[in-house]
PDB file of C-alpha atoms in Angstrom:
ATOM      1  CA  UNK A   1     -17.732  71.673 -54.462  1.00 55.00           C
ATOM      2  CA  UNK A   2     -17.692  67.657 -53.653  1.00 55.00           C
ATOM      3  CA  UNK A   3     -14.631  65.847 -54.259  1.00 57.00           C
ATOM      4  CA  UNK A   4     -15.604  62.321 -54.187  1.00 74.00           C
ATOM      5  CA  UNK A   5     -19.374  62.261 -55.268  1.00 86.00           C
ATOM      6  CA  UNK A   6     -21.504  59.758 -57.225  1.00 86.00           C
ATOM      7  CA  UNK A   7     -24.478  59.384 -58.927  1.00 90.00           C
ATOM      8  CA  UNK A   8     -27.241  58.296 -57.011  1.00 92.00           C
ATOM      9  CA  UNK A   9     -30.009  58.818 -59.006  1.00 85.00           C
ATOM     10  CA  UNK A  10     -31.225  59.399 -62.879  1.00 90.00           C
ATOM     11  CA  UNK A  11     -34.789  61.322 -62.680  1.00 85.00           C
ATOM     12  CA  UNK A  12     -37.006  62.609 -65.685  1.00 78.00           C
ATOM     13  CA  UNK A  13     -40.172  63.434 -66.826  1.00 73.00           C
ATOM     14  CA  UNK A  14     -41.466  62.407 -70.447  1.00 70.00           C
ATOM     15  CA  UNK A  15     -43.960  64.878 -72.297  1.00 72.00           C
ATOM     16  CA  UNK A  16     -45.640  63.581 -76.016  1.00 74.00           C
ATOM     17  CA  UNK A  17     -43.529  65.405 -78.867  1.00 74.00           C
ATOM     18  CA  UNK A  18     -46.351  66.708 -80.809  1.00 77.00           C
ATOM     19  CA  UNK A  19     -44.291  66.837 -83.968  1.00 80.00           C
ATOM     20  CA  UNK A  20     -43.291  63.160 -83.439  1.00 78.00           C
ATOM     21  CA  UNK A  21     -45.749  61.471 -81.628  1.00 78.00           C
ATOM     22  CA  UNK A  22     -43.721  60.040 -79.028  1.00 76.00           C
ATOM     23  CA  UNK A  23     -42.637  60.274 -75.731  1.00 70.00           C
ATOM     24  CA  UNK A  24     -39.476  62.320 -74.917  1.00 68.00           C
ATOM     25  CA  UNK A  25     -37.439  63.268 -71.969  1.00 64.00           C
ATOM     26  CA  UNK A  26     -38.229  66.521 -70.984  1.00 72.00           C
ATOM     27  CA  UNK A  27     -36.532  66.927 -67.378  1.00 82.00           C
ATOM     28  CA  UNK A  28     -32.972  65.320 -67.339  1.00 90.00           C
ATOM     29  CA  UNK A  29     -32.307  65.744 -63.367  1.00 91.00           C
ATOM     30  CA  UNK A  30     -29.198  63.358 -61.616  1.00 92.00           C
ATOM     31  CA  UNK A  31     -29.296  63.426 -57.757  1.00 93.00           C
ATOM     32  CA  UNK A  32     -25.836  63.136 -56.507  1.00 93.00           C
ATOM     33  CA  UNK A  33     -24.418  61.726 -52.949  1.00 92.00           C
ATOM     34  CA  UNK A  34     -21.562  64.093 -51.816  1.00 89.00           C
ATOM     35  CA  UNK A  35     -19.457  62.964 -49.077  1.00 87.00           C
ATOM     36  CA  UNK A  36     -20.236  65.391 -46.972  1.00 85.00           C
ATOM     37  CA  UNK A  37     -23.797  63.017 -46.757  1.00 86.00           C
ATOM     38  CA  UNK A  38     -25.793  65.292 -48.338  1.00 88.00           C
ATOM     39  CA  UNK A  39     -27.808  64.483 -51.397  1.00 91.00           C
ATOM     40  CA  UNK A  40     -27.808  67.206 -54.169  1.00 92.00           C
ATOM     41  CA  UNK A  41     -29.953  67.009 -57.272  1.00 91.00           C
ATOM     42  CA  UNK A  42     -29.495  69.210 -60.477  1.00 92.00           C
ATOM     43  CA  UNK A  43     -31.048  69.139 -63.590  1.00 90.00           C
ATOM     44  CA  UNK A  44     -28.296  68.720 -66.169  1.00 91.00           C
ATOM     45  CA  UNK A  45     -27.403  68.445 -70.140  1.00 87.00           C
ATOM     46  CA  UNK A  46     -28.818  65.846 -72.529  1.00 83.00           C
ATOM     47  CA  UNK A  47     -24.828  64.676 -72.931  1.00 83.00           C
ATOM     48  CA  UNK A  48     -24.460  64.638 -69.148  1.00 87.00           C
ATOM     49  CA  UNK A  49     -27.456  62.549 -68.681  1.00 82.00           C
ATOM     50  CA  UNK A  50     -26.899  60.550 -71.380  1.00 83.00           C
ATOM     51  CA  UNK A  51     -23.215  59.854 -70.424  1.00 85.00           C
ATOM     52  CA  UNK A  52     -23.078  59.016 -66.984  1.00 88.00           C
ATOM     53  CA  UNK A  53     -24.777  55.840 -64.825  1.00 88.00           C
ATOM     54  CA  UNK A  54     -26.019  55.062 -61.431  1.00 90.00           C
ATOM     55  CA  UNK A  55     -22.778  54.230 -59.270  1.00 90.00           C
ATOM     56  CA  UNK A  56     -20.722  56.661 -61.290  1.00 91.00           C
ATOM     57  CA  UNK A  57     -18.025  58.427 -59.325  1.00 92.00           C
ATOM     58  CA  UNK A  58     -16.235  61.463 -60.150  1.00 91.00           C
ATOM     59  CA  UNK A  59     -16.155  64.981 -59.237  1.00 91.00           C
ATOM     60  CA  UNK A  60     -19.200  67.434 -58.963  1.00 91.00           C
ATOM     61  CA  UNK A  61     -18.058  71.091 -59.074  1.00 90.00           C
ATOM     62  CA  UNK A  62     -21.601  73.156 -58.307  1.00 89.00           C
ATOM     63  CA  UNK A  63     -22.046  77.157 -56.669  1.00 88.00           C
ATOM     64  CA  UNK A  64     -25.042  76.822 -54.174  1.00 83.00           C
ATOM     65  CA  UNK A  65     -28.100  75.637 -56.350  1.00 86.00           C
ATOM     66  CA  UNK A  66     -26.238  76.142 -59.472  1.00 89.00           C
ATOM     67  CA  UNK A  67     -24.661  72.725 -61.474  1.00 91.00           C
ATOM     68  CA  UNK A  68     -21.647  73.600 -63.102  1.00 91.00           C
ATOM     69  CA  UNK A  69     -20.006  70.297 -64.012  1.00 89.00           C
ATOM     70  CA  UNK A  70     -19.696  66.648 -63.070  1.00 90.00           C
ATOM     71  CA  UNK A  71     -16.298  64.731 -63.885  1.00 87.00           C
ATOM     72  CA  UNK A  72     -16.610  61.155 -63.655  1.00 85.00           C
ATOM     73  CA  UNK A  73     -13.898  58.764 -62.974  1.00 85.00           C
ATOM     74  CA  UNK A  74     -14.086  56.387 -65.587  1.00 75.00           C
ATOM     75  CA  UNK A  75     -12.342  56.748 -69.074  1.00 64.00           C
ATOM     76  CA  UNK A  76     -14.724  58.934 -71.473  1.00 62.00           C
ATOM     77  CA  UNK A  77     -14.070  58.259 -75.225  1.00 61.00           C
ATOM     78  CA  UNK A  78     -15.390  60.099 -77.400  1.00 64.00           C
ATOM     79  CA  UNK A  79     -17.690  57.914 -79.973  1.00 66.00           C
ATOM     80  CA  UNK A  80     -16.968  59.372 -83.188  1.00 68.00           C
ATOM     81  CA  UNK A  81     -13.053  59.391 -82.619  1.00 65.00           C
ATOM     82  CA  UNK A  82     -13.498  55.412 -81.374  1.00 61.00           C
ATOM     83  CA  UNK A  83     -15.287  54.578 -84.457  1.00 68.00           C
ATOM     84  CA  UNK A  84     -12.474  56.560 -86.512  1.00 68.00           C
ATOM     85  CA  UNK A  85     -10.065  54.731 -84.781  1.00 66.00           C
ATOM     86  CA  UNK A  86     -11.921  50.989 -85.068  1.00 67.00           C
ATOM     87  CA  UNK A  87     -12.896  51.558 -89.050  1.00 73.00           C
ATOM     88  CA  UNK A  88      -8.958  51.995 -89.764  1.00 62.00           C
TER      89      UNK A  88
END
């Protein structure tokens, strides 16, 4: 586990949807710099990858090659609950 991480990297790879006809992600992988000063890379959630940016700090909790979760630093809100909250 790295206490003070961030992300250093957002890699993919895009395959054709053949029930679309489009390009879509189909690897979502962020590549993390620990402070230890090693770089880790784990392929991770749509929501994850979607979420989070390059510079993002926060806490990575992994077990050897294994991801378990990444916490970032910065306020999360969650959109439907914003838009709630902004429609009133």
């Amino acid at each position: 586990m790295c206490i003070r991480d961030r992300v250093k990297h957002k890699l993919g790879s895009q395959e054709l949807d053949p029930f679309e006809m489009r390009m879509d992600w189909a690897r979502k992988i962020l590549v993390f710099e620990c402070e230890d000063g090693v770089d880790r890379d784990y392929e991770v959630h749509d929501d994850l990858w979607d979420w989070v940016e390059v510079g993002d700090a926060g806490e990575l909790v992994y077990q050897g090659d294994l991801f378990v979760e990444f916490e970032s630093y910065r306020p999360r809100h969650e959109p439907d609950k914003l838009m709630k909250r902004l429609m009133r």
